[in-house]
Amino acid sequence: MWPFGSKEWNIVGIMFEKPDSYSINANRAKGKLADSVKTRVRIHDRTILWVIYNQKGSIIESGQGNGIHHVPQDTVKQLEKILHTNVSIREILKMLESGQTPKAAKKLIWSGYPKKKTVQDSDI
């Protein structure tokens, strides 16, 4: 049993979609279902980072997922720094905490996507 009654978590996964586009998939879950959702998000093939937030928006637990091989390590470190402040993540958490929906997803909007490689004239 969770020390203060039934645990209720907001589980967020930052998922790889394309090199310049990641998505946020989030679920609100209680009790044993929360553990199950956490496990599924953590082991998903496209999960870059997973984060568990409590109902006050504080991070309980986080880690890297199986999808970290899709992105540069510098990008993962940048993502870890923005988990508290990113507007897209905050909007998703607000929807979950307000009870509007038990599941939510949206594109991650931030300025840290890896730069696209361009073909230079000398390479042609």
mmCIF file of N, CA and C in Angstrom:
data_model
loop_
_atom_site.group_PDB
_atom_site.id
_atom_site.type_symbol
_atom_site.label_atom_id
_atom_site.label_comp_id
_atom_site.label_asym_id
_atom_site.label_seq_id
_atom_site.Cartn_x
_atom_site.Cartn_y
_atom_site.Cartn_z
ATOM 1 N N MET A 1 0.849 -1.186 0.000
ATOM 2 C CA MET A 1 0.000 0.000 0.000
ATOM 3 C C MET A 1 0.883 1.234 0.000
ATOM 4 N N TRP A 2 0.522 2.204 -0.789
ATOM 5 C CA TRP A 2 1.217 3.478 -0.845
ATOM 6 C C TRP A 2 1.044 4.174 0.498
ATOM 7 N N PRO A 3 2.077 4.831 1.057
ATOM 8 C CA PRO A 3 2.022 5.360 2.414
ATOM 9 C C PRO A 3 0.842 6.295 2.707
ATOM 10 N N PHE A 4 0.398 7.057 1.717
ATOM 11 C CA PHE A 4 -0.674 8.026 1.973
ATOM 12 C C PHE A 4 -1.902 7.702 1.139
ATOM 13 N N GLY A 5 -2.328 6.464 1.173
ATOM 14 C CA GLY A 5 -3.491 6.053 0.403
ATOM 15 C C GLY A 5 -3.073 5.569 -0.975
ATOM 16 N N SER A 6 -3.997 5.579 -1.899
ATOM 17 C CA SER A 6 -3.739 5.097 -3.250
ATOM 18 C C SER A 6 -2.906 6.108 -4.030
ATOM 19 N N LYS A 7 -1.860 5.643 -4.708
ATOM 20 C CA LYS A 7 -1.029 6.550 -5.498
ATOM 21 C C LYS A 7 -1.792 6.954 -6.751
ATOM 22 N N GLU A 8 -1.607 8.178 -7.136
ATOM 23 C CA GLU A 8 -2.207 8.706 -8.357
ATOM 24 C C GLU A 8 -1.126 9.497 -9.081
ATOM 25 N N TRP A 9 -0.742 9.021 -10.258
ATOM 26 C CA TRP A 9 0.376 9.601 -10.986
ATOM 27 C C TRP A 9 -0.049 10.120 -12.342
ATOM 28 N N ASN A 10 0.718 11.080 -12.818
ATOM 29 C CA ASN A 10 0.664 11.504 -14.204
ATOM 30 C C ASN A 10 1.957 10.989 -14.835
ATOM 31 N N ILE A 11 1.831 10.031 -15.736
ATOM 32 C CA ILE A 11 2.985 9.398 -16.355
ATOM 33 C C ILE A 11 3.145 9.978 -17.754
ATOM 34 N N VAL A 12 4.317 10.567 -18.011
ATOM 35 C CA VAL A 12 4.573 11.261 -19.266
ATOM 36 C C VAL A 12 5.733 10.583 -19.988
ATOM 37 N N GLY A 13 5.541 10.342 -21.265
ATOM 38 C CA GLY A 13 6.610 9.821 -22.108
ATOM 39 C C GLY A 13 6.905 10.808 -23.217
ATOM 40 N N ILE A 14 8.167 11.135 -23.401
ATOM 41 C CA ILE A 14 8.574 11.945 -24.549
ATOM 42 C C ILE A 14 9.028 10.950 -25.603
ATOM 43 N N MET A 15 8.304 10.937 -26.712
ATOM 44 C CA MET A 15 8.466 9.898 -27.719
ATOM 45 C C MET A 15 9.101 10.447 -28.998
ATOM 46 N N PHE A 16 9.973 9.656 -29.590
ATOM 47 C CA PHE A 16 10.595 10.000 -30.865
ATOM 48 C C PHE A 16 9.581 9.773 -31.979
ATOM 49 N N GLU A 17 9.383 10.778 -32.817
ATOM 50 C CA GLU A 17 8.543 10.645 -34.003
ATOM 51 C C GLU A 17 9.409 10.751 -35.257
ATOM 52 N N LYS A 18 10.126 11.876 -35.374
ATOM 53 C CA LYS A 18 11.076 12.149 -36.453
ATOM 54 C C LYS A 18 12.242 12.900 -35.830
ATOM 55 N N PRO A 19 13.363 13.022 -36.554
ATOM 56 C CA PRO A 19 14.512 13.734 -35.964
ATOM 57 C C PRO A 19 14.194 15.157 -35.501
ATOM 58 N N ASP A 20 13.208 15.789 -36.133
ATOM 59 C CA ASP A 20 12.864 17.157 -35.743
ATOM 60 C C ASP A 20 11.469 17.269 -35.139
ATOM 61 N N SER A 21 10.958 16.153 -34.626
ATOM 62 C CA SER A 21 9.614 16.161 -34.058
ATOM 63 C C SER A 21 9.468 15.041 -33.026
ATOM 64 N N TYR A 22 9.191 15.430 -31.783
ATOM 65 C CA TYR A 22 8.930 14.474 -30.713
ATOM 66 C C TYR A 22 7.511 14.732 -30.213
ATOM 67 N N SER A 23 6.923 13.735 -29.598
ATOM 68 C CA SER A 23 5.584 13.913 -29.047
ATOM 69 C C SER A 23 5.600 13.646 -27.550
ATOM 70 N N ILE A 24 4.568 14.148 -26.886
ATOM 71 C CA ILE A 24 4.368 13.908 -25.466
ATOM 72 C C ILE A 24 3.123 13.044 -25.352
ATOM 73 N N ASN A 25 3.247 11.891 -24.751
ATOM 74 C CA ASN A 25 2.110 11.021 -24.472
ATOM 75 C C ASN A 25 1.996 10.915 -22.963
ATOM 76 N N ALA A 26 0.808 11.170 -22.439
ATOM 77 C CA ALA A 26 0.643 11.202 -20.996
ATOM 78 C C ALA A 26 -0.614 10.462 -20.572
ATOM 79 N N ASN A 27 -0.544 9.859 -19.388
ATOM 80 C CA ASN A 27 -1.664 9.127 -18.797
ATOM 81 C C ASN A 27 -1.769 9.472 -17.324
ATOM 82 N N ARG A 28 -2.985 9.555 -16.846
ATOM 83 C CA ARG A 28 -3.230 9.689 -15.414
ATOM 84 C C ARG A 28 -3.718 8.331 -14.942
ATOM 85 N N ALA A 29 -3.049 7.781 -13.937
ATOM 86 C CA ALA A 29 -3.409 6.433 -13.488
ATOM 87 C C ALA A 29 -3.271 6.326 -11.975
ATOM 88 N N LYS A 30 -4.034 5.392 -11.397
ATOM 89 C CA LYS A 30 -4.033 5.173 -9.950
ATOM 90 C C LYS A 30 -3.653 3.732 -9.639
ATOM 91 N N GLY A 31 -3.100 3.543 -8.453
ATOM 92 C CA GLY A 31 -2.854 2.208 -7.909
ATOM 93 C C GLY A 31 -1.996 1.321 -8.780
ATOM 94 N N LYS A 32 -2.412 0.052 -8.918
ATOM 95 C CA LYS A 32 -1.645 -0.918 -9.695
ATOM 96 C C LYS A 32 -1.597 -0.545 -11.168
ATOM 97 N N LEU A 33 -2.638 0.100 -11.662
ATOM 98 C CA LEU A 33 -2.645 0.535 -13.060
ATOM 99 C C LEU A 33 -1.519 1.537 -13.309
ATOM 100 N N ALA A 34 -1.206 2.372 -12.322
ATOM 101 C CA ALA A 34 -0.122 3.345 -12.460
ATOM 102 C C ALA A 34 1.214 2.636 -12.684
ATOM 103 N N ASP A 35 1.461 1.567 -11.965
ATOM 104 C CA ASP A 35 2.694 0.796 -12.156
ATOM 105 C C ASP A 35 2.742 0.172 -13.550
ATOM 106 N N SER A 36 1.617 -0.327 -14.003
ATOM 107 C CA SER A 36 1.542 -0.946 -15.318
ATOM 108 C C SER A 36 1.812 0.081 -16.425
ATOM 109 N N VAL A 37 1.193 1.247 -16.321
ATOM 110 C CA VAL A 37 1.398 2.307 -17.311
ATOM 111 C C VAL A 37 2.855 2.752 -17.306
ATOM 112 N N LYS A 38 3.421 2.919 -16.129
ATOM 113 C CA LYS A 38 4.835 3.313 -16.010
ATOM 114 C C LYS A 38 5.728 2.318 -16.742
ATOM 115 N N THR A 39 5.498 1.035 -16.536
ATOM 116 C CA THR A 39 6.306 0.004 -17.170
ATOM 117 C C THR A 39 6.173 0.048 -18.688
ATOM 118 N N ARG A 40 4.955 0.198 -19.174
ATOM 119 C CA ARG A 40 4.738 0.233 -20.627
ATOM 120 C C ARG A 40 5.411 1.440 -21.266
ATOM 121 N N VAL A 41 5.312 2.592 -20.627
ATOM 122 C CA VAL A 41 5.951 3.792 -21.173
ATOM 123 C C VAL A 41 7.463 3.645 -21.133
ATOM 124 N N ARG A 42 7.970 3.140 -20.036
ATOM 125 C CA ARG A 42 9.422 3.006 -19.855
ATOM 126 C C ARG A 42 10.051 2.083 -20.897
ATOM 127 N N ILE A 43 9.389 0.989 -21.268
ATOM 128 C CA ILE A 43 9.993 0.010 -22.172
ATOM 129 C C ILE A 43 9.612 0.207 -23.635
ATOM 130 N N HIS A 44 8.778 1.181 -23.947
ATOM 131 C CA HIS A 44 8.368 1.418 -25.331
ATOM 132 C C HIS A 44 9.590 1.735 -26.199
ATOM 133 N N ASP A 45 9.596 1.259 -27.430
ATOM 134 C CA ASP A 45 10.753 1.402 -28.324
ATOM 135 C C ASP A 45 11.058 2.847 -28.723
ATOM 136 N N ARG A 46 10.070 3.746 -28.659
ATOM 137 C CA ARG A 46 10.313 5.130 -29.079
ATOM 138 C C ARG A 46 10.404 6.105 -27.917
ATOM 139 N N THR A 47 10.330 5.625 -26.680
ATOM 140 C CA THR A 47 10.401 6.505 -25.521
ATOM 141 C C THR A 47 11.827 7.023 -25.343
ATOM 142 N N ILE A 48 11.978 8.347 -25.396
ATOM 143 C CA ILE A 48 13.274 8.977 -25.151
ATOM 144 C C ILE A 48 13.443 9.164 -23.648
ATOM 145 N N LEU A 49 12.451 9.792 -23.028
ATOM 146 C CA LEU A 49 12.435 10.000 -21.580
ATOM 147 C C LEU A 49 11.056 9.680 -21.053
ATOM 148 N N TRP A 50 10.986 9.176 -19.836
ATOM 149 C CA TRP A 50 9.709 8.990 -19.146
ATOM 150 C C TRP A 50 9.800 9.697 -17.798
ATOM 151 N N VAL A 51 8.674 10.245 -17.373
ATOM 152 C CA VAL A 51 8.632 11.026 -16.139
ATOM 153 C C VAL A 51 7.331 10.730 -15.412
ATOM 154 N N ILE A 52 7.421 10.604 -14.096
ATOM 155 C CA ILE A 52 6.222 10.447 -13.274
ATOM 156 C C ILE A 52 6.089 11.708 -12.430
ATOM 157 N N TYR A 53 4.943 12.362 -12.578
ATOM 158 C CA TYR A 53 4.632 13.564 -11.809
ATOM 159 C C TYR A 53 3.543 13.229 -10.791
ATOM 160 N N ASN A 54 3.600 13.857 -9.617
ATOM 161 C CA ASN A 54 2.486 13.729 -8.687
ATOM 162 C C ASN A 54 1.425 14.745 -9.079
ATOM 163 N N GLN A 55 0.350 14.827 -8.319
ATOM 164 C CA GLN A 55 -0.752 15.709 -8.680
ATOM 165 C C GLN A 55 -0.450 17.191 -8.437
ATOM 166 N N LYS A 56 0.690 17.478 -7.816
ATOM 167 C CA LYS A 56 1.100 18.868 -7.620
ATOM 168 C C LYS A 56 2.125 19.299 -8.656
ATOM 169 N N GLY A 57 2.451 18.419 -9.598
ATOM 170 C CA GLY A 57 3.375 18.750 -10.668
ATOM 171 C C GLY A 57 4.841 18.505 -10.355
ATOM 172 N N SER A 58 5.127 17.878 -9.221
ATOM 173 C CA SER A 58 6.512 17.568 -8.865
ATOM 174 C C SER A 58 6.916 16.219 -9.455
ATOM 175 N N ILE A 59 8.176 16.127 -9.848
ATOM 176 C CA ILE A 59 8.677 14.880 -10.408
ATOM 177 C C ILE A 59 8.948 13.884 -9.277
ATOM 178 N N ILE A 60 8.360 12.705 -9.410
ATOM 179 C CA ILE A 60 8.577 11.624 -8.453
ATOM 180 C C ILE A 60 9.738 10.754 -8.930
ATOM 181 N N GLU A 61 9.731 10.460 -10.216
ATOM 182 C CA GLU A 61 10.719 9.546 -10.783
ATOM 183 C C GLU A 61 10.841 9.841 -12.279
ATOM 184 N N SER A 62 12.023 9.623 -12.837
ATOM 185 C CA SER A 62 12.202 9.795 -14.277
ATOM 186 C C SER A 62 13.370 8.944 -14.749
ATOM 187 N N GLY A 63 13.476 8.776 -16.051
ATOM 188 C CA GLY A 63 14.577 8.008 -16.596
ATOM 189 C C GLY A 63 14.571 8.018 -18.111
ATOM 190 N N GLN A 64 15.604 7.441 -18.675
ATOM 191 C CA GLN A 64 15.713 7.338 -20.117
ATOM 192 C C GLN A 64 15.021 6.072 -20.587
ATOM 193 N N GLY A 65 14.417 6.162 -21.758
ATOM 194 C CA GLY A 65 13.710 5.025 -22.317
ATOM 195 C C GLY A 65 14.519 4.306 -23.378
ATOM 196 N N ASN A 66 13.906 3.317 -23.982
ATOM 197 C CA ASN A 66 14.576 2.517 -25.005
ATOM 198 C C ASN A 66 14.812 3.274 -26.306
ATOM 199 N N GLY A 67 14.194 4.427 -26.477
ATOM 200 C CA GLY A 67 14.336 5.192 -27.716
ATOM 201 C C GLY A 67 15.476 6.188 -27.721
ATOM 202 N N ILE A 68 16.337 6.163 -26.713
ATOM 203 C CA ILE A 68 17.418 7.158 -26.673
ATOM 204 C C ILE A 68 18.404 6.984 -27.824
ATOM 205 N N HIS A 69 18.436 5.812 -28.444
ATOM 206 C CA HIS A 69 19.337 5.614 -29.578
ATOM 207 C C HIS A 69 18.900 6.396 -30.815
ATOM 208 N N HIS A 70 17.673 6.941 -30.807
ATOM 209 C CA HIS A 70 17.173 7.736 -31.936
ATOM 210 C C HIS A 70 17.693 9.170 -31.917
ATOM 211 N N VAL A 71 18.179 9.640 -30.781
ATOM 212 C CA VAL A 71 18.561 11.059 -30.642
ATOM 213 C C VAL A 71 19.969 11.185 -30.062
ATOM 214 N N PRO A 72 20.643 12.306 -30.341
ATOM 215 C CA PRO A 72 21.970 12.526 -29.752
ATOM 216 C C PRO A 72 21.889 12.652 -28.233
ATOM 217 N N GLN A 73 22.940 12.260 -27.547
ATOM 218 C CA GLN A 73 22.972 12.314 -26.083
ATOM 219 C C GLN A 73 22.810 13.750 -25.575
ATOM 220 N N ASP A 74 23.349 14.732 -26.309
ATOM 221 C CA ASP A 74 23.188 16.138 -25.917
ATOM 222 C C ASP A 74 21.715 16.534 -25.886
ATOM 223 N N THR A 75 20.947 16.014 -26.833
ATOM 224 C CA THR A 75 19.515 16.313 -26.886
ATOM 225 C C THR A 75 18.800 15.733 -25.675
ATOM 226 N N VAL A 76 19.173 14.529 -25.269
ATOM 227 C CA VAL A 76 18.572 13.903 -24.087
ATOM 228 C C VAL A 76 18.851 14.765 -22.853
ATOM 229 N N LYS A 77 20.079 15.238 -22.719
ATOM 230 C CA LYS A 77 20.428 16.082 -21.575
ATOM 231 C C LYS A 77 19.636 17.375 -21.583
ATOM 232 N N GLN A 78 19.438 17.970 -22.763
ATOM 233 C CA GLN A 78 18.641 19.194 -22.864
ATOM 234 C C GLN A 78 17.191 18.923 -22.480
ATOM 235 N N LEU A 79 16.655 17.791 -22.919
ATOM 236 C CA LEU A 79 15.280 17.440 -22.566
ATOM 237 C C LEU A 79 15.120 17.270 -21.061
ATOM 238 N N GLU A 80 16.100 16.640 -20.423
ATOM 239 C CA GLU A 80 16.026 16.442 -18.977
ATOM 240 C C GLU A 80 15.973 17.775 -18.239
ATOM 241 N N LYS A 81 16.617 18.798 -18.783
ATOM 242 C CA LYS A 81 16.639 20.113 -18.133
ATOM 243 C C LYS A 81 15.310 20.848 -18.237
ATOM 244 N N ILE A 82 14.516 20.554 -19.259
ATOM 245 C CA ILE A 82 13.285 21.317 -19.479
ATOM 246 C C ILE A 82 12.031 20.645 -18.921
ATOM 247 N N LEU A 83 12.171 19.522 -18.257
ATOM 248 C CA LEU A 83 10.993 18.774 -17.797
ATOM 249 C C LEU A 83 10.089 19.589 -16.876
ATOM 250 N N HIS A 84 10.648 20.513 -16.108
ATOM 251 C CA HIS A 84 9.837 21.341 -15.203
ATOM 252 C C HIS A 84 9.264 22.580 -15.876
ATOM 253 N N THR A 85 9.886 23.026 -16.963
ATOM 254 C CA THR A 85 9.539 24.345 -17.491
ATOM 255 C C THR A 85 8.904 24.361 -18.867
ATOM 256 N N ASN A 86 8.944 23.291 -19.612
ATOM 257 C CA ASN A 86 8.434 23.301 -20.979
ATOM 258 C C ASN A 86 6.927 23.529 -21.007
ATOM 259 N N VAL A 87 6.505 24.448 -21.862
ATOM 260 C CA VAL A 87 5.095 24.825 -21.950
ATOM 261 C C VAL A 87 4.230 23.659 -22.416
ATOM 262 N N SER A 88 4.713 22.889 -23.375
ATOM 263 C CA SER A 88 3.930 21.750 -23.885
ATOM 264 C C SER A 88 3.671 20.726 -22.786
ATOM 265 N N ILE A 89 4.689 20.415 -22.011
ATOM 266 C CA ILE A 89 4.535 19.454 -20.918
ATOM 267 C C ILE A 89 3.595 20.007 -19.858
ATOM 268 N N ARG A 90 3.738 21.280 -19.522
ATOM 269 C CA ARG A 90 2.866 21.912 -18.515
ATOM 270 C C ARG A 90 1.404 21.884 -18.958
ATOM 271 N N GLU A 91 1.150 22.117 -20.255
ATOM 272 C CA GLU A 91 -0.231 22.083 -20.759
ATOM 273 C C GLU A 91 -0.836 20.685 -20.626
ATOM 274 N N ILE A 92 -0.050 19.668 -20.959
ATOM 275 C CA ILE A 92 -0.516 18.284 -20.819
ATOM 276 C C ILE A 92 -0.822 17.977 -19.357
ATOM 277 N N LEU A 93 0.093 18.355 -18.459
ATOM 278 C CA LEU A 93 -0.127 18.095 -17.028
ATOM 279 C C LEU A 93 -1.366 18.813 -16.523
ATOM 280 N N LYS A 94 -1.587 20.026 -16.990
ATOM 281 C CA LYS A 94 -2.766 20.793 -16.563
ATOM 282 C C LYS A 94 -4.058 20.072 -16.970
ATOM 283 N N MET A 95 -4.075 19.525 -18.187
ATOM 284 C CA MET A 95 -5.257 18.779 -18.646
ATOM 285 C C MET A 95 -5.495 17.550 -17.775
ATOM 286 N N LEU A 96 -4.424 16.819 -17.460
ATOM 287 C CA LEU A 96 -4.565 15.616 -16.644
ATOM 288 C C LEU A 96 -4.986 15.950 -15.216
ATOM 289 N N GLU A 97 -4.348 16.958 -14.631
ATOM 290 C CA GLU A 97 -4.640 17.311 -13.244
ATOM 291 C C GLU A 97 -6.049 17.864 -13.067
ATOM 292 N N SER A 98 -6.570 18.536 -14.097
ATOM 293 C CA SER A 98 -7.915 19.104 -13.993
ATOM 294 C C SER A 98 -8.996 18.041 -14.172
ATOM 295 N N GLY A 99 -8.609 16.860 -14.627
ATOM 296 C CA GLY A 99 -9.585 15.793 -14.821
ATOM 297 C C GLY A 99 -10.294 15.861 -16.160
ATOM 298 N N GLN A 100 -9.843 16.736 -17.063
ATOM 299 C CA GLN A 100 -10.461 16.833 -18.391
ATOM 300 C C GLN A 100 -10.401 15.509 -19.131
ATOM 301 N N THR A 101 -9.286 14.816 -18.971
ATOM 302 C CA THR A 101 -9.068 13.576 -19.690
ATOM 303 C C THR A 101 -8.058 12.709 -18.940
ATOM 304 N N PRO A 102 -8.183 11.379 -19.024
ATOM 305 C CA PRO A 102 -7.172 10.514 -18.387
ATOM 306 C C PRO A 102 -5.955 10.272 -19.284
ATOM 307 N N LYS A 103 -6.042 10.649 -20.567
ATOM 308 C CA LYS A 103 -4.957 10.465 -21.520
ATOM 309 C C LYS A 103 -4.849 11.711 -22.388
ATOM 310 N N ALA A 104 -3.622 12.050 -22.744
ATOM 311 C CA ALA A 104 -3.413 13.210 -23.606
ATOM 312 C C ALA A 104 -2.134 13.028 -24.404
ATOM 313 N N ALA A 105 -2.100 13.650 -25.570
ATOM 314 C CA ALA A 105 -0.902 13.599 -26.405
ATOM 315 C C ALA A 105 -0.828 14.889 -27.210
ATOM 316 N N LYS A 106 0.404 15.326 -27.463
ATOM 317 C CA LYS A 106 0.612 16.507 -28.294
ATOM 318 C C LYS A 106 2.061 16.554 -28.719
ATOM 319 N N LYS A 107 2.337 17.363 -29.715
ATOM 320 C CA LYS A 107 3.708 17.535 -30.193
ATOM 321 C C LYS A 107 4.495 18.339 -29.163
ATOM 322 N N LEU A 108 5.738 17.950 -28.940
ATOM 323 C CA LEU A 108 6.622 18.687 -28.041
ATOM 324 C C LEU A 108 7.139 19.908 -28.782
ATOM 325 N N ILE A 109 6.848 21.075 -28.248
ATOM 326 C CA ILE A 109 7.325 22.324 -28.832
ATOM 327 C C ILE A 109 8.456 22.839 -27.970
ATOM 328 N N TRP A 110 9.645 22.928 -28.575
ATOM 329 C CA TRP A 110 10.816 23.471 -27.887
ATOM 330 C C TRP A 110 11.888 23.801 -28.918
ATOM 331 N N SER A 111 12.883 24.528 -28.517
ATOM 332 C CA SER A 111 13.894 25.022 -29.450
ATOM 333 C C SER A 111 15.140 24.146 -29.516
ATOM 334 N N GLY A 112 15.158 23.015 -28.867
ATOM 335 C CA GLY A 112 16.360 22.201 -28.777
ATOM 336 C C GLY A 112 16.470 21.043 -29.740
ATOM 337 N N TYR A 113 15.604 20.978 -30.752
ATOM 338 C CA TYR A 113 15.714 19.881 -31.704
ATOM 339 C C TYR A 113 17.080 19.919 -32.387
ATOM 340 N N PRO A 114 17.649 18.742 -32.684
ATOM 341 C CA PRO A 114 18.941 18.732 -33.384
ATOM 342 C C PRO A 114 18.833 19.456 -34.725
ATOM 343 N N LYS A 115 19.880 20.151 -35.089
ATOM 344 C CA LYS A 115 19.896 20.881 -36.358
ATOM 345 C C LYS A 115 19.920 19.896 -37.515
ATOM 346 N N LYS A 116 19.177 20.239 -38.571
ATOM 347 C CA LYS A 116 19.167 19.402 -39.760
ATOM 348 C C LYS A 116 20.484 19.587 -40.498
ATOM 349 N N LYS A 117 20.991 18.500 -41.023
ATOM 350 C CA LYS A 117 22.215 18.574 -41.815
ATOM 351 C C LYS A 117 21.856 19.052 -43.210
ATOM 352 N N THR A 118 22.604 20.036 -43.711
ATOM 353 C CA THR A 118 22.339 20.557 -45.044
ATOM 354 C C THR A 118 23.444 20.104 -45.987
ATOM 355 N N VAL A 119 23.052 19.923 -47.222
ATOM 356 C CA VAL A 119 24.014 19.558 -48.260
ATOM 357 C C VAL A 119 24.666 20.840 -48.749
ATOM 358 N N GLN A 120 25.992 20.902 -48.676
ATOM 359 C CA GLN A 120 26.701 22.084 -49.128
ATOM 360 C C GLN A 120 27.041 21.937 -50.600
ATOM 361 N N ASP A 121 27.220 23.063 -51.236
ATOM 362 C CA ASP A 121 27.498 23.057 -52.683
ATOM 363 C C ASP A 121 28.726 22.218 -53.020
ATOM 364 N N SER A 122 29.730 22.196 -52.176
ATOM 365 C CA SER A 122 30.943 21.442 -52.452
ATOM 366 C C SER A 122 30.719 19.931 -52.382
ATOM 367 N N ASP A 123 29.619 19.500 -51.764
ATOM 368 C CA ASP A 123 29.330 18.079 -51.639
ATOM 369 C C ASP A 123 28.596 17.513 -52.850
ATOM 370 N N ILE A 124 28.140 18.372 -53.731
ATOM 371 C CA ILE A 124 27.330 17.925 -54.873
ATOM 372 C C ILE A 124 28.206 17.432 -55.976
#
